XYZ file of C-alpha atoms in Angstrom:
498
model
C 21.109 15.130 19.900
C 18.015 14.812 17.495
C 17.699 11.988 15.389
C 15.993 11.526 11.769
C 13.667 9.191 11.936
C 11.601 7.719 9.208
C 7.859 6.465 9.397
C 6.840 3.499 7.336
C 3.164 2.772 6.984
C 1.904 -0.444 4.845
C -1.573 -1.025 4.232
C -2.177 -4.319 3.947
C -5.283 -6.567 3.998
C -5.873 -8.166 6.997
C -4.283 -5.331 8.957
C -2.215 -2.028 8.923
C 1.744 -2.198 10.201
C 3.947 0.814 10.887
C 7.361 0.754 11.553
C 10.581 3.753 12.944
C 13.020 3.246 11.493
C 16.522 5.369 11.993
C 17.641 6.684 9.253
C 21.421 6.588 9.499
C 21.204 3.388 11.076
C 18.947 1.520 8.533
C 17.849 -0.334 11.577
C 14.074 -0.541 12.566
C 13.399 1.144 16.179
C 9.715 -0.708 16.740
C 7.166 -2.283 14.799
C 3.658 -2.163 15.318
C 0.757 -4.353 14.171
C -2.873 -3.176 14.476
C -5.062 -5.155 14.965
C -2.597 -7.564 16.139
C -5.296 -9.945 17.898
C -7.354 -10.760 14.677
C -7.343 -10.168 11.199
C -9.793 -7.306 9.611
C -12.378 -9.136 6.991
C -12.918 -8.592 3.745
C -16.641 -7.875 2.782
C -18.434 -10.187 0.213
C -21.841 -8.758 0.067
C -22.370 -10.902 -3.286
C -20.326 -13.324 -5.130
C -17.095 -12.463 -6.940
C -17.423 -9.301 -4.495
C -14.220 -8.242 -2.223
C -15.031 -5.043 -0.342
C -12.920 -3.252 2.784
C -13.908 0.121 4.554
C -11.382 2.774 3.674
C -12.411 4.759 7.161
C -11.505 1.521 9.049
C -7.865 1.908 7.496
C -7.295 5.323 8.501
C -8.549 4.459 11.784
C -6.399 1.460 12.474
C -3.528 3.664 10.656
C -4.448 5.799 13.511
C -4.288 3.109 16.535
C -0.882 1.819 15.237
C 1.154 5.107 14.590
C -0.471 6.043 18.402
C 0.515 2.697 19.922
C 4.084 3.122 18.622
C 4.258 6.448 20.029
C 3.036 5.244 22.955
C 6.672 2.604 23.611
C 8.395 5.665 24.287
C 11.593 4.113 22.281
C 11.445 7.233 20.490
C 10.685 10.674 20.493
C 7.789 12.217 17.566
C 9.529 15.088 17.105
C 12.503 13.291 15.245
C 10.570 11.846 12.153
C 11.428 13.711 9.379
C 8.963 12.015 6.458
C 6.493 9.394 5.730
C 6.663 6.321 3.407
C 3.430 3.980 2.769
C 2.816 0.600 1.263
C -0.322 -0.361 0.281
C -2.296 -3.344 -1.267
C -2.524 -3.238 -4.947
C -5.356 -2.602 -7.617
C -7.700 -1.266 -5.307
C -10.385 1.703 -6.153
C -11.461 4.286 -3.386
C -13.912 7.027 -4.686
C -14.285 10.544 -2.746
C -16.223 13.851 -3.738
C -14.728 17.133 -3.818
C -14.683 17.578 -0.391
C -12.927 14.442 -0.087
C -15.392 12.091 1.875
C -15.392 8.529 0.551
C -18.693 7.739 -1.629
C -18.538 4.133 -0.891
C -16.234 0.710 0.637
C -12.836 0.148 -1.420
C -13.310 -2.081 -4.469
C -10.317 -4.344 -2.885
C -7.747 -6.362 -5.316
C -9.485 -9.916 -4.937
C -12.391 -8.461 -6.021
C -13.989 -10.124 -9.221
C -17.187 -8.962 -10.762
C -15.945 -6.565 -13.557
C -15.928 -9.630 -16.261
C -18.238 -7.451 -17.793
C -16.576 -4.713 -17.746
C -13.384 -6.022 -18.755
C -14.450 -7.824 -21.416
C -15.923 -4.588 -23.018
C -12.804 -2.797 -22.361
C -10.861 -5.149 -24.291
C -12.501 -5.616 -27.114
C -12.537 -1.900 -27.657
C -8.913 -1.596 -27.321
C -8.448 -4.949 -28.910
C -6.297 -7.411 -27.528
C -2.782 -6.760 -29.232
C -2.622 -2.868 -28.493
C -3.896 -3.447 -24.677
C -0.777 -5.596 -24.292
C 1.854 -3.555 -26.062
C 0.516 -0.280 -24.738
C -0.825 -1.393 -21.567
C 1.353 -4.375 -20.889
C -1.778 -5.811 -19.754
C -5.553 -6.620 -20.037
C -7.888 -4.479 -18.579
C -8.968 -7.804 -16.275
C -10.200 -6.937 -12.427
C -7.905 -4.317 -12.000
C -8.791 -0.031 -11.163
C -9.957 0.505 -14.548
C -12.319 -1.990 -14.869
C -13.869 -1.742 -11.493
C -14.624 2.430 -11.688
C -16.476 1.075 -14.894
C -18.473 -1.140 -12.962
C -19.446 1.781 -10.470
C -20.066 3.924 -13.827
C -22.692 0.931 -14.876
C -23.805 -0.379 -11.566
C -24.095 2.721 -9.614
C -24.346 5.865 -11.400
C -25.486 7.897 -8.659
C -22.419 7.337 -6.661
C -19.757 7.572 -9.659
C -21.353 11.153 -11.067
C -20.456 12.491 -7.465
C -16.344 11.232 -7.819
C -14.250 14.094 -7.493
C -11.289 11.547 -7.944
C -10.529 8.185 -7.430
C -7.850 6.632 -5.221
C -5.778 3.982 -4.710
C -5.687 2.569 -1.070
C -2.321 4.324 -0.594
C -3.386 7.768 -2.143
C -6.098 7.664 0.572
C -4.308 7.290 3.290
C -1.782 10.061 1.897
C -4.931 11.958 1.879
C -6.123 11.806 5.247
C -2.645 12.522 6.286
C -1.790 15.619 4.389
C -5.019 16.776 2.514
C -3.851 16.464 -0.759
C -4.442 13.778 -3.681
C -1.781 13.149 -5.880
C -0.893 9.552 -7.962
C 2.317 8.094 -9.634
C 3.104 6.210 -12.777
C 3.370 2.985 -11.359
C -0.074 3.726 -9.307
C -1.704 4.337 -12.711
C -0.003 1.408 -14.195
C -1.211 -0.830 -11.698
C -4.784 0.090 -12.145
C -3.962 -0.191 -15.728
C -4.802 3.331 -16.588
C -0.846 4.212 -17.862
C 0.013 4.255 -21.483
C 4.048 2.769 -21.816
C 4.347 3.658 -25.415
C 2.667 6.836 -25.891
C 4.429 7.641 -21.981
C 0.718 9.016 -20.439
C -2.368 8.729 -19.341
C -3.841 6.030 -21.555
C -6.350 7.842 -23.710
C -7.117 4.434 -24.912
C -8.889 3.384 -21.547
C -10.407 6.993 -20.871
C -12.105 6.419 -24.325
C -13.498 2.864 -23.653
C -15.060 3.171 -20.839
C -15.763 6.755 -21.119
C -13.676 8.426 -18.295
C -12.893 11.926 -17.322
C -9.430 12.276 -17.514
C -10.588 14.816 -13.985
C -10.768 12.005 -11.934
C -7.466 11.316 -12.496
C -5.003 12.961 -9.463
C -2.066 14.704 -10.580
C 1.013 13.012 -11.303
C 4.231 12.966 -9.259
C 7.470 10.652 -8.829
C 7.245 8.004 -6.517
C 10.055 9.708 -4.197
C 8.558 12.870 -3.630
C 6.674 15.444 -1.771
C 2.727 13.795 -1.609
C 1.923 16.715 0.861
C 2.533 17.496 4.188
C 0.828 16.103 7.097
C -2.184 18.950 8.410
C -2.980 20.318 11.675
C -5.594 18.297 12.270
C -3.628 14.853 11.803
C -0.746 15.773 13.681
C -2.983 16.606 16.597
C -5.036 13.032 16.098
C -1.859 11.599 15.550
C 0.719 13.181 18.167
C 3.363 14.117 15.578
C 4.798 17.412 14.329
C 2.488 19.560 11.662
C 3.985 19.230 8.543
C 5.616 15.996 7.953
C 5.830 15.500 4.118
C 4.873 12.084 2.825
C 7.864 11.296 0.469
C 6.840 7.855 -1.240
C 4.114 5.642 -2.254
C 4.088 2.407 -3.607
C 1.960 -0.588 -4.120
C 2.669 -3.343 -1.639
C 4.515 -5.644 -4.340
C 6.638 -2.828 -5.716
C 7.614 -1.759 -2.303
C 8.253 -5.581 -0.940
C 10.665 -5.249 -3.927
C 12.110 -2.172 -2.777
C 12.661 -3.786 0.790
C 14.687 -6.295 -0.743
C 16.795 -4.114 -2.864
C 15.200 -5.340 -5.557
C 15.666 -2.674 -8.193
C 17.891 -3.748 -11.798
C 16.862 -6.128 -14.446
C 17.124 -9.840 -13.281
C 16.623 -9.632 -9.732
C 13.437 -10.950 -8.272
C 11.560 -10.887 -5.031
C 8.494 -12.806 -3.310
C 6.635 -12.947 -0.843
C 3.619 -14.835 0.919
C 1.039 -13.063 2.748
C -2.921 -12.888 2.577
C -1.621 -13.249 -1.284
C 1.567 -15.137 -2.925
C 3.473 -12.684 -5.670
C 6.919 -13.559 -7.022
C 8.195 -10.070 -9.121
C 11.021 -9.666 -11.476
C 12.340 -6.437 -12.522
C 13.002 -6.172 -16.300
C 14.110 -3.145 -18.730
C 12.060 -3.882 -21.567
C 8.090 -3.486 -22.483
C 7.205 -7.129 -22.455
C 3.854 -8.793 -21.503
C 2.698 -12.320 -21.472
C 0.203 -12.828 -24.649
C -2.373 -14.270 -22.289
C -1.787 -11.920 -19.528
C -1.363 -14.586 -17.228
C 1.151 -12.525 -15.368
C 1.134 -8.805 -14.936
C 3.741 -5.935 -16.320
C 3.797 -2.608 -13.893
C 6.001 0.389 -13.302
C 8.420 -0.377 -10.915
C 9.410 2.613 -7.803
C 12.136 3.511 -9.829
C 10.718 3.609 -13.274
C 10.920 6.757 -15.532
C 9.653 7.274 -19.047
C 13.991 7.551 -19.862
C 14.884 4.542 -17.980
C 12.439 1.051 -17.697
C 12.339 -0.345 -14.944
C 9.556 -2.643 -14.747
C 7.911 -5.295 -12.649
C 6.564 -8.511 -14.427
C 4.204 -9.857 -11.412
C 2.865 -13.205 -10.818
C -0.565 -13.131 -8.365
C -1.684 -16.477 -6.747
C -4.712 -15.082 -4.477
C -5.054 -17.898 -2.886
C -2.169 -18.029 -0.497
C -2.318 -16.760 3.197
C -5.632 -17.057 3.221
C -5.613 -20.620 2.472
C -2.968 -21.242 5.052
C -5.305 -18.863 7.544
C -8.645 -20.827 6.260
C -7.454 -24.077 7.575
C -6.236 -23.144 10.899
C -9.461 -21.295 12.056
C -11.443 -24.017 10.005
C -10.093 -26.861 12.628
C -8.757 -24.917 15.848
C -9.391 -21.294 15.758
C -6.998 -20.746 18.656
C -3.951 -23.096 17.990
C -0.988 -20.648 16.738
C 0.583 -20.670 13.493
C 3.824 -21.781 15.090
C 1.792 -24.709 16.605
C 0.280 -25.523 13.025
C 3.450 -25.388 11.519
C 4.996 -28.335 14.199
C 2.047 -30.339 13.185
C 2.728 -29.772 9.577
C 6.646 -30.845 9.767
C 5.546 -34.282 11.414
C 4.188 -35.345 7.842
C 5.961 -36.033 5.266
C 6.454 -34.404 1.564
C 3.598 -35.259 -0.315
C 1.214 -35.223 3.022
C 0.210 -39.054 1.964
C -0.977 -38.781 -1.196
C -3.150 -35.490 0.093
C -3.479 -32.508 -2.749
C -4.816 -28.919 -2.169
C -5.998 -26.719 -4.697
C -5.216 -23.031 -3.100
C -7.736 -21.089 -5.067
C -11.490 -19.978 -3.845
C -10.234 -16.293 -3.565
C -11.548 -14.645 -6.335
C -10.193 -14.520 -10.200
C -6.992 -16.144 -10.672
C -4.523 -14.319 -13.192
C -2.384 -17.003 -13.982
C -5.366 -19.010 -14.813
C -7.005 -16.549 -17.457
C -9.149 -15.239 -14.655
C -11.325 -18.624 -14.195
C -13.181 -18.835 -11.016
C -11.960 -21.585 -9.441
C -12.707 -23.318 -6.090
C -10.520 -24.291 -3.267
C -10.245 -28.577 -3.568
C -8.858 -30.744 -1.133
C -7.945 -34.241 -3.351
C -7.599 -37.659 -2.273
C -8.880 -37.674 1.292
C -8.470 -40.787 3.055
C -10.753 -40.666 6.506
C -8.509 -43.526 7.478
C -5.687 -42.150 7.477
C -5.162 -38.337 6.956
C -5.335 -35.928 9.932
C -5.087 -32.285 10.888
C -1.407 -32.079 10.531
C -1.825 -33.629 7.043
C -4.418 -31.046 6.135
C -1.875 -28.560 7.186
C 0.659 -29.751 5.497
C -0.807 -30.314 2.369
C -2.186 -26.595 2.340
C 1.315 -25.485 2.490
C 2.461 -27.606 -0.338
C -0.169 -26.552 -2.423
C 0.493 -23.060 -1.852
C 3.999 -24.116 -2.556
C 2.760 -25.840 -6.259
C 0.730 -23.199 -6.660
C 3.854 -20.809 -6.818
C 5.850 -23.540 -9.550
C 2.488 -23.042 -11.840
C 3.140 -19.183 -11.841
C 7.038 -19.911 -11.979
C 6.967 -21.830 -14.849
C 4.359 -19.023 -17.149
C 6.925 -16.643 -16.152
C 10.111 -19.032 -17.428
C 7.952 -19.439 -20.563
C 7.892 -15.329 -20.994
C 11.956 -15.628 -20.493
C 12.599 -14.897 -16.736
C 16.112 -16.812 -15.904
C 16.730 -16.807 -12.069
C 18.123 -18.740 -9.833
C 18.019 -16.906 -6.846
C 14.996 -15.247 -5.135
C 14.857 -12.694 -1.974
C 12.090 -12.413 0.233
C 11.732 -11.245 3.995
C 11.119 -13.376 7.037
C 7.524 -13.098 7.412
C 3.990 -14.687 6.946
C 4.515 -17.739 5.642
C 8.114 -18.230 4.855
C 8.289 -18.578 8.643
C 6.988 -22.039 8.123
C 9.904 -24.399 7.479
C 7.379 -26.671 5.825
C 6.098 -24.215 3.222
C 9.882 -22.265 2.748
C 11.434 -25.872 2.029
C 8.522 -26.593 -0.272
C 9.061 -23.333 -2.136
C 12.449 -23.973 -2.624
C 11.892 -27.590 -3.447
C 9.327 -27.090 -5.770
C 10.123 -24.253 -7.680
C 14.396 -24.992 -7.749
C 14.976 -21.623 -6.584
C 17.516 -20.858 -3.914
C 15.608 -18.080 -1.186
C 17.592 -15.599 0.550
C 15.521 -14.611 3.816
C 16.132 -11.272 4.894
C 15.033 -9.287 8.233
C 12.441 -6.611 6.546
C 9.036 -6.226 5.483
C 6.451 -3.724 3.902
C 6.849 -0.770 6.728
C 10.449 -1.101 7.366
C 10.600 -0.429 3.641
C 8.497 2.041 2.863
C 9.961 4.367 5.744
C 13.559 3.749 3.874
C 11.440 4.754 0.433
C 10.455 7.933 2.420
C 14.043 8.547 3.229
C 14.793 8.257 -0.665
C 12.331 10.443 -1.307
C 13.419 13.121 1.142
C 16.846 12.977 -0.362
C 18.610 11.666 2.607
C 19.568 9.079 -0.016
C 21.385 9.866 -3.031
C 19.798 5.978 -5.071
C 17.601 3.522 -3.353
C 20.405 1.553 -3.317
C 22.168 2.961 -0.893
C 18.715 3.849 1.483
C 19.350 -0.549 1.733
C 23.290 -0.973 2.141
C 22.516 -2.342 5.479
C 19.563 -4.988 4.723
C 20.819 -7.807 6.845
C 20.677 -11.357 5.258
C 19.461 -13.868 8.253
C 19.453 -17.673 5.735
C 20.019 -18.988 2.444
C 18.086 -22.045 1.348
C 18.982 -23.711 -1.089
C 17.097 -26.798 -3.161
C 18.204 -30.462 -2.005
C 18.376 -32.960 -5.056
C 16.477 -35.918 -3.411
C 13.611 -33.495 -1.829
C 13.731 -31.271 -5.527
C 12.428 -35.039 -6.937
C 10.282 -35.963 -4.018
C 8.606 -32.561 -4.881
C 8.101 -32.985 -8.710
C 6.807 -36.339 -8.278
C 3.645 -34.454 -6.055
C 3.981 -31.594 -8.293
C 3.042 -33.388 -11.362
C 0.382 -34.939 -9.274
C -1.205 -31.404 -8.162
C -1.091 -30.334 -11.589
C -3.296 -33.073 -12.931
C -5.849 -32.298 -10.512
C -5.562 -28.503 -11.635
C -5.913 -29.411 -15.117
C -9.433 -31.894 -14.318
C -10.697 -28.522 -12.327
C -9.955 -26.023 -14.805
C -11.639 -28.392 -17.490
């Protein structure tokens, strides 16, 4: 008896993860990582520069779906559609005969303060935010502008321009299409006005051309060619039924959809996102307003994001930076064996390009109050996860200050919130009980290609199953122990930032 299966790509950073998943089931057949030995870099060619190569996607897209194929825990045949998660705020360029014109202009990227700064003072700063729901900042916009100024040669041969998602829908199917909350997230989508911002088209002197056209989230992207399907060892003509941006979709995993419920997560980035129903923005744009999956111009849904760059790859930094080849599990032991506060030991977990939250200054990474006598590699590892941890209740609070009210945030059980040390700190910290759940990025963006293909009638219901593994809740001694470092990490954030 066939099955339906659904295929769930997500493109993230440091690598590319696909997941099976059966559709009646809900439950996730096999995983795959690729690489799943190392972690693919990120270019920086200059300073404030974050670069990735958009062919090196596709081609470890390539090694994962084939290595998954390959455990024989499932035949090809039975996937019926294709869901994929990507990282956010990216910019891939192609000509008209679709060949990429250059590497990915990757979110962590940071050397359109030029450009942004023009962008906004043409729009002005009070219709960007009630239009936009944001500033232009380092986001798609501004960084096509910086190919427009910086490299002319290479912008007047785009034929479109891409997010990292839309170009791996591309290789798959041929076609290039985009989605209101892809164009929000590059900051190219007008709320009020319910379109393509002419506003941004006008100040940095677009063609609206370059723009792909415009379909739902859960829908038909194209169908998967002849020529992938052979690469690939699947059937010709597999439609790819969703996109999303990595946050959206992590949101989406966790059945995160209606107004007051909020998701998080902790990867090569930390993000916590709460859905609203109303077109609010923070004045400073400190934190970030987007169209959520299931947004439509009838019915908000919206995504108020906080970005900390800063976090897995702080956590990653320090475990190459003293043993490249001890584990994470192993670095975690060592970090439990200290205790809260890592003894007196701060970390600043910034260094990672323009922080959001702190009106896009440039700030270093900082280790604070180093004692050679007495600190050691556990405490360094400790006190990278707590800071990571503060780093979070910084965000939490700008957010609280724009009106979120939450108590309880979901997340899945991955990347760092498999560290007791850093989940306890989270929930310590911030005061937020954390409901762990067994999904990620892939597993959810196959389920978003089910909704799309209509094999479920809401989102909802494509998550009725999502199995809930723990429930952590904040301890009144360790929520004070916490604060008291907190208000110490915050004073050393304020001297930096001065």
């Amino acid at each position: 008896m066939n099955k339906t299966l659904l295929l769930g790509i997500d493109v993230g950073t440091s690598s590319i993860k696909v997941s099976i998943v059966d559709a009646l089931s809900q439950r996730n057949i096999v995983s795959v990582t690729y690489p799943d030995n190392t972690e693919r870099e990120i270019r920086l060619p200059f300073q404030h520069w974050a670069e990735q190569s958009p062919l090196q996607w596709w081609s470890d897209v390539k090694a994962a779906i084939i290595r998954a194929n390959q455990t024989n825990l499932y035949s090809p045949a039975d996937i019926k559609a294709i869901g994929i998660s990507y990282q956010m705020h990216g910019l891939v360029i192609v000509d008209e005969k679709n060949n990429v014109l250059r590497d990915a202009i990757i979110w962590c990227d940071s050397r359109t303060e030029k450009q942004a700064e023009k962008g906004l003072s043409v729009i002005g700063a009070e219709r960007s935010l009630s239009h936009l729901l944001n500033f232009p900042g380092n986001f798609t916009a501004s960084k096509l502008s910086w190919v427009k100024d910086n490299e002319p040669g290479i912008y007047n041969k785009i034929d479109k321009i891409l997010l990292p998602g839309d170009y791996i829908a591309m290789q798959l199917t041929d076609r290039v299409t985009t989605t209101i909350s892809a164009l929000s997230e590059g900051v190219f989508w007008d709320f009020k006005q319910q379109q393509l911002s002419e506003d941004i088209l006008q100040a940095f002197g677009f063609d609206k051309k370059l723009i792909p056209s415009l379909h739902s989230v859960f829908s038909s992207h194209g169908n998967i060619t002849a020529t992938a399907a052979k690469e690939l060892n699947l059937p010709e003509g597999i439609p790819v039924t969703y996109k999303a941006g990595d946050q959206p979709n992590n949101a989406l995993s966790l059945n995160v959809f209606e107004p007051g419920e909020i998701a998080t997560t902790a990867g090569t980035s930390g993000v916590i996102y709460a859905v609203n129903d109303s077109l609010a923005y923070d004045k400073l744009s400190r934190v970030n307003t987007f169209a959520h999956v299931n947004h439509t111009n009838e019915n908000n849904r919206l995504g108020v994001l906080l970005c900390i760059n800063g976090a897995g790859i702080s956590n990653r930094w320090i475990k190459n930076l003293v043993d490249e080849n001890l584990s994470y599990q192993q670095m975690n032991e060592m970090a439990s064996s200290v205790s809260i506060g890592a003894d007196d030991l701060l970390f600043l977990p910034f260094g990672n390009g323009a922080e959001r939250m702190l009106c896009n200054k440039q700030l270093s990474a900082e280790f604070n109050n180093i004692n050679l006598n007495k600190h050691s590699k556990a405490h360094l590892f400790r006190a990278v996860q707590e800071g990571i941890a503060y780093a979070f209740r910084y965000g939490l609070d700008i957010m609280r200050e724009n009106g979120m009210q939450t108590k309880v945030v979901k997340t899945g059980k991955a990347n760092m919130f498999l560290s007791k040390v850093f989940a306890e700190a989270f929930v310590n910290a911030t005061g937020l009980s954390l409901e762990l759940y067994n999904t990620d990025g892939s597993v959810g963006a196959a389920l978003g290609a089910g909704v799309g293909l209509g094999i479920y009638k809401t989102p909802q219901e494509a998550f009725a199953k999502l199995e809930l593994l723990e429930t952590i809740h904040p301890d009144k001694e360790k929520v004070s122990a916490y604060n008291k470092v907190y208000e110490k990490w915050k004073a050393a954030l304020e001297k930096q930032m001065k």
